PDB file of C-alpha atoms in Angstrom:
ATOM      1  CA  UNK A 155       0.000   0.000   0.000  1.00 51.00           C
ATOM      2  CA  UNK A 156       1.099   3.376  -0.854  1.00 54.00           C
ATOM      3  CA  UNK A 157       2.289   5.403   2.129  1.00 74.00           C
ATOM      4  CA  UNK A 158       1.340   8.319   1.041  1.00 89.00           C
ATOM      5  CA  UNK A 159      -0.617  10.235  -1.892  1.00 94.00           C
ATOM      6  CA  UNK A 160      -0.080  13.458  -2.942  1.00 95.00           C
ATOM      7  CA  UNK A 161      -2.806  15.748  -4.974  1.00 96.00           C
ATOM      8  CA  UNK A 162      -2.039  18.801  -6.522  1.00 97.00           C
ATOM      9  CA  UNK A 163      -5.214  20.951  -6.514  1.00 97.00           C
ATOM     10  CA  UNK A 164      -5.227  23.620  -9.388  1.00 96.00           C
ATOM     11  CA  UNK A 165      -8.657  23.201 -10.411  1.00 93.00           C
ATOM     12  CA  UNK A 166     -11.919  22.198  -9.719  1.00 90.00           C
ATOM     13  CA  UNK A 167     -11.317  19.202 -11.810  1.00 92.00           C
ATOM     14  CA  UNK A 168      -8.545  18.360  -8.871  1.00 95.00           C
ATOM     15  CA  UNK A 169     -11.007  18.649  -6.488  1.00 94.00           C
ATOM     16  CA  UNK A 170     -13.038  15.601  -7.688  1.00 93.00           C
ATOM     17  CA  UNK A 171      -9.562  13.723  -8.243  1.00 95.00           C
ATOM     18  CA  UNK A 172      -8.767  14.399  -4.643  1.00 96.00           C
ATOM     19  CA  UNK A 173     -12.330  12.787  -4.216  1.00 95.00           C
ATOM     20  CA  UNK A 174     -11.707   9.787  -6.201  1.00 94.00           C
ATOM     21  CA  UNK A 175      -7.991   8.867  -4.617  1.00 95.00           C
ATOM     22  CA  UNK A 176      -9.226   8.825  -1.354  1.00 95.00           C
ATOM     23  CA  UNK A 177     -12.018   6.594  -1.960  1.00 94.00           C
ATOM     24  CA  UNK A 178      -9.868   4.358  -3.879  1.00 93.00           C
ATOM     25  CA  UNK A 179      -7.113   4.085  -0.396  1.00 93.00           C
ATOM     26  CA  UNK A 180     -10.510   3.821   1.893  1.00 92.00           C
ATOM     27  CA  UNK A 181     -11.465   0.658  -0.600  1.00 89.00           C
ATOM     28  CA  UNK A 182      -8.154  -1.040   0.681  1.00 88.00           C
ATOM     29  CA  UNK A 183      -9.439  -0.306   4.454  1.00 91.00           C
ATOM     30  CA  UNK A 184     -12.144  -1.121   6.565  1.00 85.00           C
ATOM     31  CA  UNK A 185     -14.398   1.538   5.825  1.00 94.00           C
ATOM     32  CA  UNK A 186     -17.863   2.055   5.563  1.00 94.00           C
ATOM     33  CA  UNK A 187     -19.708   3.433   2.225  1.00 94.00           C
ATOM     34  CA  UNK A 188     -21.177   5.589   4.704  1.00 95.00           C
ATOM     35  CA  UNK A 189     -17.725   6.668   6.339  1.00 96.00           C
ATOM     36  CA  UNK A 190     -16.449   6.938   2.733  1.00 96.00           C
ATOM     37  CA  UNK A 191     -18.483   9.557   2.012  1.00 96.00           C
ATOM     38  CA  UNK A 192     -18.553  11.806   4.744  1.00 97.00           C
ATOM     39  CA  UNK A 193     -14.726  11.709   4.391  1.00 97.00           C
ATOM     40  CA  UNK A 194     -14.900  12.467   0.439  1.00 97.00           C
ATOM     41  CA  UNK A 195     -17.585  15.229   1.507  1.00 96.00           C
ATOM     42  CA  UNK A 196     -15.033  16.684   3.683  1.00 97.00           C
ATOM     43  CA  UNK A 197     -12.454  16.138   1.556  1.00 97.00           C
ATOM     44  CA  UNK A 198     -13.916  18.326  -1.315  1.00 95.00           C
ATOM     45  CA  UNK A 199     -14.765  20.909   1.299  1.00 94.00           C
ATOM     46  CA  UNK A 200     -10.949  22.047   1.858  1.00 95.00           C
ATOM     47  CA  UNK A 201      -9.883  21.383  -1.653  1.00 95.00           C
ATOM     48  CA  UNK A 202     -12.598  23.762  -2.529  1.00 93.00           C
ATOM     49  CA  UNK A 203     -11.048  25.940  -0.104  1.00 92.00           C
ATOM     50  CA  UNK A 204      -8.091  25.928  -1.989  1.00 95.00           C
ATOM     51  CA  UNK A 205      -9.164  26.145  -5.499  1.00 93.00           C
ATOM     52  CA  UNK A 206     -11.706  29.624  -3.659  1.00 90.00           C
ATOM     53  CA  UNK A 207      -9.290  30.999  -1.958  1.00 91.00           C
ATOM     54  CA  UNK A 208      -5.324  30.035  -2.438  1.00 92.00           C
ATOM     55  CA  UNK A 209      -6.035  29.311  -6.208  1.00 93.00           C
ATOM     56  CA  UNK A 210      -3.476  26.021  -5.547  1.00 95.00           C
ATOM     57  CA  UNK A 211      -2.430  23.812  -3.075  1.00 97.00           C
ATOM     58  CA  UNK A 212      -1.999  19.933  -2.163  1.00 97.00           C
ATOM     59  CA  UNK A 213      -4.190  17.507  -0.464  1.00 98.00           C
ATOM     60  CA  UNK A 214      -1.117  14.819   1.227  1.00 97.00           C
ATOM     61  CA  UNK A 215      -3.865  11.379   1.862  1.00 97.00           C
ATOM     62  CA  UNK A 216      -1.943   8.652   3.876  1.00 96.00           C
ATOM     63  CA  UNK A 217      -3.132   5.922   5.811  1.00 95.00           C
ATOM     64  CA  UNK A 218      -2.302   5.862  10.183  1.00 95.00           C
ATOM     65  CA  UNK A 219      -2.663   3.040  12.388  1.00 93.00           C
ATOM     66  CA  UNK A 220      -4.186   3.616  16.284  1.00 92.00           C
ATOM     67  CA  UNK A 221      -4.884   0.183  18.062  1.00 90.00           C
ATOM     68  CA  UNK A 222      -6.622  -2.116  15.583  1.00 89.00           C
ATOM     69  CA  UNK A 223      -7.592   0.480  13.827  1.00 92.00           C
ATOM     70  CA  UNK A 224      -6.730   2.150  10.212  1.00 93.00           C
ATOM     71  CA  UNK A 225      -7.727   5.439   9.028  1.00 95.00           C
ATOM     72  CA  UNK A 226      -7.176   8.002   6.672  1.00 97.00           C
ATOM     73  CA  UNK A 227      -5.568  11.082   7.481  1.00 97.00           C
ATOM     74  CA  UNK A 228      -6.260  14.735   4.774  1.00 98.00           C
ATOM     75  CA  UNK A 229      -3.610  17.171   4.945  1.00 98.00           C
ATOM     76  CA  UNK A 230      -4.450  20.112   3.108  1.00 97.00           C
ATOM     77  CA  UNK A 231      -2.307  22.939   2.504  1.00 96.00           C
ATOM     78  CA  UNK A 232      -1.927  26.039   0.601  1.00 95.00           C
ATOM     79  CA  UNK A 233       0.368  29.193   0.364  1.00 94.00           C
ATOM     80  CA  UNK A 234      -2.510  31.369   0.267  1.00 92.00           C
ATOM     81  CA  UNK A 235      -3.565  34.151   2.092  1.00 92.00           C
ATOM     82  CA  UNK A 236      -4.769  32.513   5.114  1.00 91.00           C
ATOM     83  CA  UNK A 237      -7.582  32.913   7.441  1.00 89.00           C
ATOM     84  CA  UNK A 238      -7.723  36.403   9.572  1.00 86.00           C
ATOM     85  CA  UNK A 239     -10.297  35.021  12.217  1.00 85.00           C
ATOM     86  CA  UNK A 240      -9.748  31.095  12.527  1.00 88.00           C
ATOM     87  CA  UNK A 241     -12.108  31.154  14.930  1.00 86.00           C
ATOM     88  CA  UNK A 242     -14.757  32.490  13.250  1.00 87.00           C
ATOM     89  CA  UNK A 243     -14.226  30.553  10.008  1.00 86.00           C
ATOM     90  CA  UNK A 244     -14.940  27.710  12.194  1.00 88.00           C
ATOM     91  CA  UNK A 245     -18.632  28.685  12.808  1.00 86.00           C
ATOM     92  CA  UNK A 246     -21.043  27.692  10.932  1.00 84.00           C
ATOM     93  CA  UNK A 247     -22.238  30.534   8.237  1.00 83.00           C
ATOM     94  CA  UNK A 248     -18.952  32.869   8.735  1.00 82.00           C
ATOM     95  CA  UNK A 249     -17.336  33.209   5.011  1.00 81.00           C
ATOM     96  CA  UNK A 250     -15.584  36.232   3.404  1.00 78.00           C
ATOM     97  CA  UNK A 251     -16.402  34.623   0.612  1.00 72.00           C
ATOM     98  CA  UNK A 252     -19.291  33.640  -1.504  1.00 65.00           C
ATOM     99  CA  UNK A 253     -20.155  30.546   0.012  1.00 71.00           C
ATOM    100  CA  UNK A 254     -22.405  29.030   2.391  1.00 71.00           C
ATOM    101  CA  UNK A 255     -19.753  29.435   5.449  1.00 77.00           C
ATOM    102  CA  UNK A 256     -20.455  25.830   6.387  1.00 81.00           C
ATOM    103  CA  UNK A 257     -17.292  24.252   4.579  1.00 87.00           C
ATOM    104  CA  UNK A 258     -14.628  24.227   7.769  1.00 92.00           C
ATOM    105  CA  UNK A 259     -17.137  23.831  10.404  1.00 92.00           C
ATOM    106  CA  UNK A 260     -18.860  21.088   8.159  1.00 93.00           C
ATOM    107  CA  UNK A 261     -15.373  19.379   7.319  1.00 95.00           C
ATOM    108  CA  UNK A 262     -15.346  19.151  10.947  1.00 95.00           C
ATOM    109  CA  UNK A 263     -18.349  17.640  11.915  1.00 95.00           C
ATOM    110  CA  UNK A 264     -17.719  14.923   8.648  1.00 96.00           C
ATOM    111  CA  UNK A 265     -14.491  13.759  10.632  1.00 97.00           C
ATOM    112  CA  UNK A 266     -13.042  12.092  13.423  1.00 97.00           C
ATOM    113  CA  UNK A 267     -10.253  14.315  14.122  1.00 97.00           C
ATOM    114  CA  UNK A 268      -9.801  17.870  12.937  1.00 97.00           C
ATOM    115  CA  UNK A 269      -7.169  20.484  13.425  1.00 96.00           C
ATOM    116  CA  UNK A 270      -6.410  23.926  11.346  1.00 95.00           C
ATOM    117  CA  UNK A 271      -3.510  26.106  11.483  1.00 94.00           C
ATOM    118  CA  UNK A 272      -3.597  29.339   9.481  1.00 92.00           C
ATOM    119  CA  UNK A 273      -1.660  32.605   9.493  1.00 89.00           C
ATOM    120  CA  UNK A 274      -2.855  35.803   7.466  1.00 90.00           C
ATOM    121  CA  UNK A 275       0.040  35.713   4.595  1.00 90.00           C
ATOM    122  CA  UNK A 276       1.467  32.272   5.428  1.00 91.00           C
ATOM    123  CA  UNK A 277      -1.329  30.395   3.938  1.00 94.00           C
ATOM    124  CA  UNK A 278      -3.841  27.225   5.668  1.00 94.00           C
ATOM    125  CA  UNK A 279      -2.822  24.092   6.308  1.00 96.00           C
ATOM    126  CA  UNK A 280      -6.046  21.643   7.483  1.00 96.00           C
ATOM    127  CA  UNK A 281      -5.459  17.708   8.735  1.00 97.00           C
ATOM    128  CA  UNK A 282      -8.176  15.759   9.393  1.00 97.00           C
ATOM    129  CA  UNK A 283      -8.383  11.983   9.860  1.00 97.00           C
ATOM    130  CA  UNK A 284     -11.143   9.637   9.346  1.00 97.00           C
ATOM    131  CA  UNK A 285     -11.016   6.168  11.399  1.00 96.00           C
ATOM    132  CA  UNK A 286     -11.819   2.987   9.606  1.00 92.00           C
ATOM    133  CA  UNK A 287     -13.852   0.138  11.368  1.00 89.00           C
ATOM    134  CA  UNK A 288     -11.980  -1.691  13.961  1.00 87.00           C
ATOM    135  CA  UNK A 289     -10.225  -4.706  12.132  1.00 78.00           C
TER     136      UNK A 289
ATOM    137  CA  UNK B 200     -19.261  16.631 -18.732  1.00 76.00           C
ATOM    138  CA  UNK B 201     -21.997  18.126 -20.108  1.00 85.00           C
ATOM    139  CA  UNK B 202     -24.936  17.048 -18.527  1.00 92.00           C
ATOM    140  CA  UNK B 203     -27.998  15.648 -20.896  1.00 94.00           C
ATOM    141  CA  UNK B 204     -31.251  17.100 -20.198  1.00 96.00           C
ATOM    142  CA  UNK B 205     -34.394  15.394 -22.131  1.00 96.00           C
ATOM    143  CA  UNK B 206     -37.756  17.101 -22.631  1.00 96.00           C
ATOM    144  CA  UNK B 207     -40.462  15.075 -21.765  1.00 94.00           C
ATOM    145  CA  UNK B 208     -43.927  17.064 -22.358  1.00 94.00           C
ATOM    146  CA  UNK B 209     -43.830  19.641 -19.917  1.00 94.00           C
ATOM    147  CA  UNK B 210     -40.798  18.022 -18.115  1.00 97.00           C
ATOM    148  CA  UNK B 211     -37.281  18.531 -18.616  1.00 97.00           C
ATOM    149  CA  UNK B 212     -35.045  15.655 -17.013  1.00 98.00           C
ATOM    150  CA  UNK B 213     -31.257  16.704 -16.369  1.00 97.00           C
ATOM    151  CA  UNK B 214     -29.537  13.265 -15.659  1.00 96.00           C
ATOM    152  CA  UNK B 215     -26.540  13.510 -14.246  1.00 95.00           C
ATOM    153  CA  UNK B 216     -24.250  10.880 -15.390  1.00 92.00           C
ATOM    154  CA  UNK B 217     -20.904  11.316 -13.125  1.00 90.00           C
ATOM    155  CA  UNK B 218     -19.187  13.424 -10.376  1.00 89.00           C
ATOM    156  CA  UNK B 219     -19.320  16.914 -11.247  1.00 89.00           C
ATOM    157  CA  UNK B 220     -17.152  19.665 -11.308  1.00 88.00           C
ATOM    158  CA  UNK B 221     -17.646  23.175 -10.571  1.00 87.00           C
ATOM    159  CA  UNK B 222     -17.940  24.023 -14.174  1.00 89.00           C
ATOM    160  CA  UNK B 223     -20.111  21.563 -14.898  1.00 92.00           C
ATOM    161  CA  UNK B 224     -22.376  22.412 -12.164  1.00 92.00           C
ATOM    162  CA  UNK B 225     -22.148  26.258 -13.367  1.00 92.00           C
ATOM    163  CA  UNK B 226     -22.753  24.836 -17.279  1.00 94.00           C
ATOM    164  CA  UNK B 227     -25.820  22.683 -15.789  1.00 96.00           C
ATOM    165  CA  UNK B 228     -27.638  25.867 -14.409  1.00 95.00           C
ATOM    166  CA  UNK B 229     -27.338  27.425 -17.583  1.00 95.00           C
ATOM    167  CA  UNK B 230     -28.713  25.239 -19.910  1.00 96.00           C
ATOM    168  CA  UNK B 231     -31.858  24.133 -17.642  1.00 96.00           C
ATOM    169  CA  UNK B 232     -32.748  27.718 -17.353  1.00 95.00           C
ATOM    170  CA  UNK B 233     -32.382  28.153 -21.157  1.00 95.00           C
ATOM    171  CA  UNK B 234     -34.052  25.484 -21.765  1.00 96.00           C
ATOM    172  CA  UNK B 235     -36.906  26.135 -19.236  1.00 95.00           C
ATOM    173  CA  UNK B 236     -37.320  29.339 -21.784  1.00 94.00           C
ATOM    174  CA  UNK B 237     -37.201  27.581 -25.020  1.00 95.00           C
ATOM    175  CA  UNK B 238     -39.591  24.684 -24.310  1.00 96.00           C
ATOM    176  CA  UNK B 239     -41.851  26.660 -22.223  1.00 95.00           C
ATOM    177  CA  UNK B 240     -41.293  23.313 -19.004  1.00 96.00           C
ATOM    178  CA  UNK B 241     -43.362  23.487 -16.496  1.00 95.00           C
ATOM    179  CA  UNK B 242     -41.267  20.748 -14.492  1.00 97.00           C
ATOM    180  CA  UNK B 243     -37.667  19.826 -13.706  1.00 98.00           C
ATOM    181  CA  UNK B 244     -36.279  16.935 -12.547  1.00 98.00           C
ATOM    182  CA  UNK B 245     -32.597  16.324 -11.513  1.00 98.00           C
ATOM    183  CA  UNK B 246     -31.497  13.268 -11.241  1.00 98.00           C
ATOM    184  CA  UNK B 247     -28.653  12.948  -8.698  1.00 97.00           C
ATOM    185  CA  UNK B 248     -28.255   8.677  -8.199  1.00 96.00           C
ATOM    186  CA  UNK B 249     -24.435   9.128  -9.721  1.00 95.00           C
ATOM    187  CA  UNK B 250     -23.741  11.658  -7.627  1.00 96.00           C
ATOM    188  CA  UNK B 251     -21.582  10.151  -5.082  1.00 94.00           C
ATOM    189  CA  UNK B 252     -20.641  13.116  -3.196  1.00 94.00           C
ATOM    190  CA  UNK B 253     -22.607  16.513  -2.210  1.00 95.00           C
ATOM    191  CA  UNK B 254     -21.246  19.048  -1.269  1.00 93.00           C
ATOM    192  CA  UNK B 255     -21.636  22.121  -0.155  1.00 92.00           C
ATOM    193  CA  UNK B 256     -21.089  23.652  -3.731  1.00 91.00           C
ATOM    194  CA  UNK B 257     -23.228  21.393  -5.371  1.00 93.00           C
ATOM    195  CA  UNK B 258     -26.114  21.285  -2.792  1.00 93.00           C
ATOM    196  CA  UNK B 259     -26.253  24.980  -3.111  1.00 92.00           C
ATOM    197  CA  UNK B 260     -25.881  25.525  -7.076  1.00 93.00           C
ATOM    198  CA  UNK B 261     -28.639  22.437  -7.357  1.00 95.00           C
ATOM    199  CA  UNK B 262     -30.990  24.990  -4.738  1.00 95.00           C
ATOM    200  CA  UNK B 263     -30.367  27.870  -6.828  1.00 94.00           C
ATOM    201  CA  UNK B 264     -31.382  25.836  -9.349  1.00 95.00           C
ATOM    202  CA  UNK B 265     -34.783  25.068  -8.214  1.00 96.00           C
ATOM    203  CA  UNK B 266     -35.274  28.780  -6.970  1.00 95.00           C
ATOM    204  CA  UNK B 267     -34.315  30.191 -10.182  1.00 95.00           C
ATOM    205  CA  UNK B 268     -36.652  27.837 -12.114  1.00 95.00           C
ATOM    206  CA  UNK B 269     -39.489  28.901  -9.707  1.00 95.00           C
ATOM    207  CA  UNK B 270     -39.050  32.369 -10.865  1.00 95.00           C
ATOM    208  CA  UNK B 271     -38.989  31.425 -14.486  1.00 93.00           C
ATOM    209  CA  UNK B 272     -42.762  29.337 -13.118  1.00 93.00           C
ATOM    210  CA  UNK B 273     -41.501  25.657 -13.271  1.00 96.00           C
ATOM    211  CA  UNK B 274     -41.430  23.360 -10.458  1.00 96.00           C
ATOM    212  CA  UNK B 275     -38.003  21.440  -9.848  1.00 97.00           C
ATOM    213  CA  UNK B 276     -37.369  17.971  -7.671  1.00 98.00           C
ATOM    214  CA  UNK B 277     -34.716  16.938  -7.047  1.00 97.00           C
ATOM    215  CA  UNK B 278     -34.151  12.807  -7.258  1.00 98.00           C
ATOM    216  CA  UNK B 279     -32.411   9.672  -6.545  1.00 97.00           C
ATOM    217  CA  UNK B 280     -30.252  11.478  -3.363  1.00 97.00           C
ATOM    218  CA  UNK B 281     -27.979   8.424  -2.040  1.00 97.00           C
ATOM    219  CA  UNK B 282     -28.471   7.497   1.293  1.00 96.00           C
ATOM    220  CA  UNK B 283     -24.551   7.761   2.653  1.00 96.00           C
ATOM    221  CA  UNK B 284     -25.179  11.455   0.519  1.00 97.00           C
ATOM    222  CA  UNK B 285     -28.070  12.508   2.594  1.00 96.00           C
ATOM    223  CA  UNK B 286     -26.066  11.347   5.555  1.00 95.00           C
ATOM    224  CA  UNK B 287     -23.257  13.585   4.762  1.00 96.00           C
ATOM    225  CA  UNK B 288     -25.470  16.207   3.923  1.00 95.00           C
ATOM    226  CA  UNK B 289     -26.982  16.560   7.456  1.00 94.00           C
ATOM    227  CA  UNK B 290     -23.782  16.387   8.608  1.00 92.00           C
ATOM    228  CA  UNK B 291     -22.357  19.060   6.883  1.00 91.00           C
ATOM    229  CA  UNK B 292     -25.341  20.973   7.693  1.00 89.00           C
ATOM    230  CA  UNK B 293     -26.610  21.134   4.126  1.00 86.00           C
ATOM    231  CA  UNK B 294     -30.479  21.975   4.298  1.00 83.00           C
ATOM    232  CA  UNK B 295     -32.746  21.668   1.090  1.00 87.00           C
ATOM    233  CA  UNK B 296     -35.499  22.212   3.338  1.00 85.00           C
ATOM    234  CA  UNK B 297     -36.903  24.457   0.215  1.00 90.00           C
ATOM    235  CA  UNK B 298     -36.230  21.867  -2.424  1.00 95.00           C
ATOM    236  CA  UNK B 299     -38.803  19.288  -3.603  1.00 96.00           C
ATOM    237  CA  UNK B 300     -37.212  15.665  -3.320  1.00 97.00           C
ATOM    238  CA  UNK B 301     -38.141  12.684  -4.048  1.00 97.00           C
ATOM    239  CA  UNK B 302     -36.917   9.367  -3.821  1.00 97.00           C
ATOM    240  CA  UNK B 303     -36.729   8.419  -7.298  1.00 97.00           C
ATOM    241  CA  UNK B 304     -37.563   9.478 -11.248  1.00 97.00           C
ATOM    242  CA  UNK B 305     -40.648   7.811 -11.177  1.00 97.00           C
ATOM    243  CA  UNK B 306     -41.538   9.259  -7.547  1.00 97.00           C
ATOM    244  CA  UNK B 307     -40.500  12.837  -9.003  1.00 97.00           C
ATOM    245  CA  UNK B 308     -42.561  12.327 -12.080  1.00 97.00           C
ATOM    246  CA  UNK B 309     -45.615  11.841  -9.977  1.00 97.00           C
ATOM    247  CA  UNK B 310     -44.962  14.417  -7.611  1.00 96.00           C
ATOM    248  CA  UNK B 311     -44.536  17.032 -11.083  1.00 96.00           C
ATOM    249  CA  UNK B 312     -47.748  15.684 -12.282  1.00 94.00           C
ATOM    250  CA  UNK B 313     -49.628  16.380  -8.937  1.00 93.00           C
ATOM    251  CA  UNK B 314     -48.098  19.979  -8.792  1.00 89.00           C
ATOM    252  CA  UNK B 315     -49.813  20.205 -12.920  1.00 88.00           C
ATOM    253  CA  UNK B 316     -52.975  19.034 -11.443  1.00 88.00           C
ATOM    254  CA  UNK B 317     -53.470  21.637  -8.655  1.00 86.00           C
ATOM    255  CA  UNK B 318     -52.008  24.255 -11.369  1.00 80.00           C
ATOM    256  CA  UNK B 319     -55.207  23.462 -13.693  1.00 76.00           C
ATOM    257  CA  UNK B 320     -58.442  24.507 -12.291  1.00 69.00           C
ATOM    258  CA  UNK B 321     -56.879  28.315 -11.536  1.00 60.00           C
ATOM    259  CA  UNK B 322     -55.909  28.470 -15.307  1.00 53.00           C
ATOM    260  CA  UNK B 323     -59.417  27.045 -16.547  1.00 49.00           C
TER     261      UNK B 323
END
């Protein structure tokens, strides 16, 4: 198995690739269709991010190990402009965009762990990890 | 990809085929509502079964969809929403809470055709 996957994101065609890679390394795991999608959901929630606001980035997919347990973990990161108000953008509705607001806090609540770290000029990086079913 | 969209009677039915990017989403919105114009519909249905993935983008350009149509005076439903989609959907706190679903073409088709009924007598 690959250790790790890297996706440039450019465009939103990259955002669907993104998409499809991950569900292809959750198909060699114990994952549910279910937990396969929420992670894909989430997955083209920060590489939309990207494509919005950076204009280009990477998504980094590898698989982690906890117990008997095998998920997936996201990394996405960009050299864009970065979030002012992290805190904010993590409420639901909040964008300085034209979207919905509901892609971070969403992202979120579609995985198991979550973690942003974003610095006006220094650009967003995002990891999130889904968890597989026990083995 | 271009998404087909076939006129049947009053209905047009935009069948989406695979995952869809942005574009594609943007390209979908246009031709329904031009095509809402040119064949005079009085229904939409979009078909989302290959859709495995909704997201926020989508959900949203899909509503604006059915709101725009509204204002042009066709009804839209929207069809065949997986259930891991809906799932994620809730999650990501995704409403379509204005939208008219149904579970299936056929469902959506009958639901369209109730909506022409109730639509006759005030026109008569």
């Amino acid at each position: 198995m690959r250790d790790e996957l890297r996706v440039a994101i450019e465009s939103d065609a990259d955002v669907v690739s993104a998409r499809r890679e991950a569900r292809a390394l959750a198909a060699e795991l114990n994952f549910t269709s279910t937990d396969v999608t929420l992670l894909a959901t989430a997955i083209s929630e920060v590489a939309r991010n990207i494509t919005t606001y950076a204009g280009e980035g990477e998504i980094v997919l590898s698989v982690v190990h906890r117990d008997d347990r095998a998920g997936i973990r996201v990394e996405a990161r960009d050299e864009g402009p970065g979030i002012r108000d992290v805190e904010r953008a993590m409420e639901d509705g909040y964008s300085t965009g034209t979207g919905m607001g509901l892609g971070l806090p969403g992202a979120r609540r579609l995985t198991d762990e979550f973690s942003i770290d974003s610095r006006p000029g220094r650009g967003t990086t995002v990891v999130m990890v889904k968890w597989g079913r026990p083995a | 990809m271009a998404v087909p969209i076939l006129k049947q009677g009053e209905v047009l039915i935009a069948s989406i085929q695979a995952a869809l990017t942005d574009t594609d989403v943007i390209r979908l919105q246009e031709d329904i509502m031009e095509q809402v114009g040119r064949f005079r519909s009085r229904g939409i249905v979009v078909d989302v079964t290959a859709l495995d993935v909704m997201d926020s983008f989508v959900s949203r350009s899909l509503r604006s969809i059915a709101h725009m149509a509204r204002l042009r005076g066709a009804e839209t439903v929207l069809v065949g929403i997986q259930p891991e989609v809906a799932f994620a959907m809730v999650q990501l706190g995704m409403s379509m809470e204005d939208v008219n679903t149904a579970l299936d073409l056929e469902e959506g088709m009958a639901f369209l055709q109730e909506r022409a009924k109730e639509r006759e007598p005030r026109e008569g």
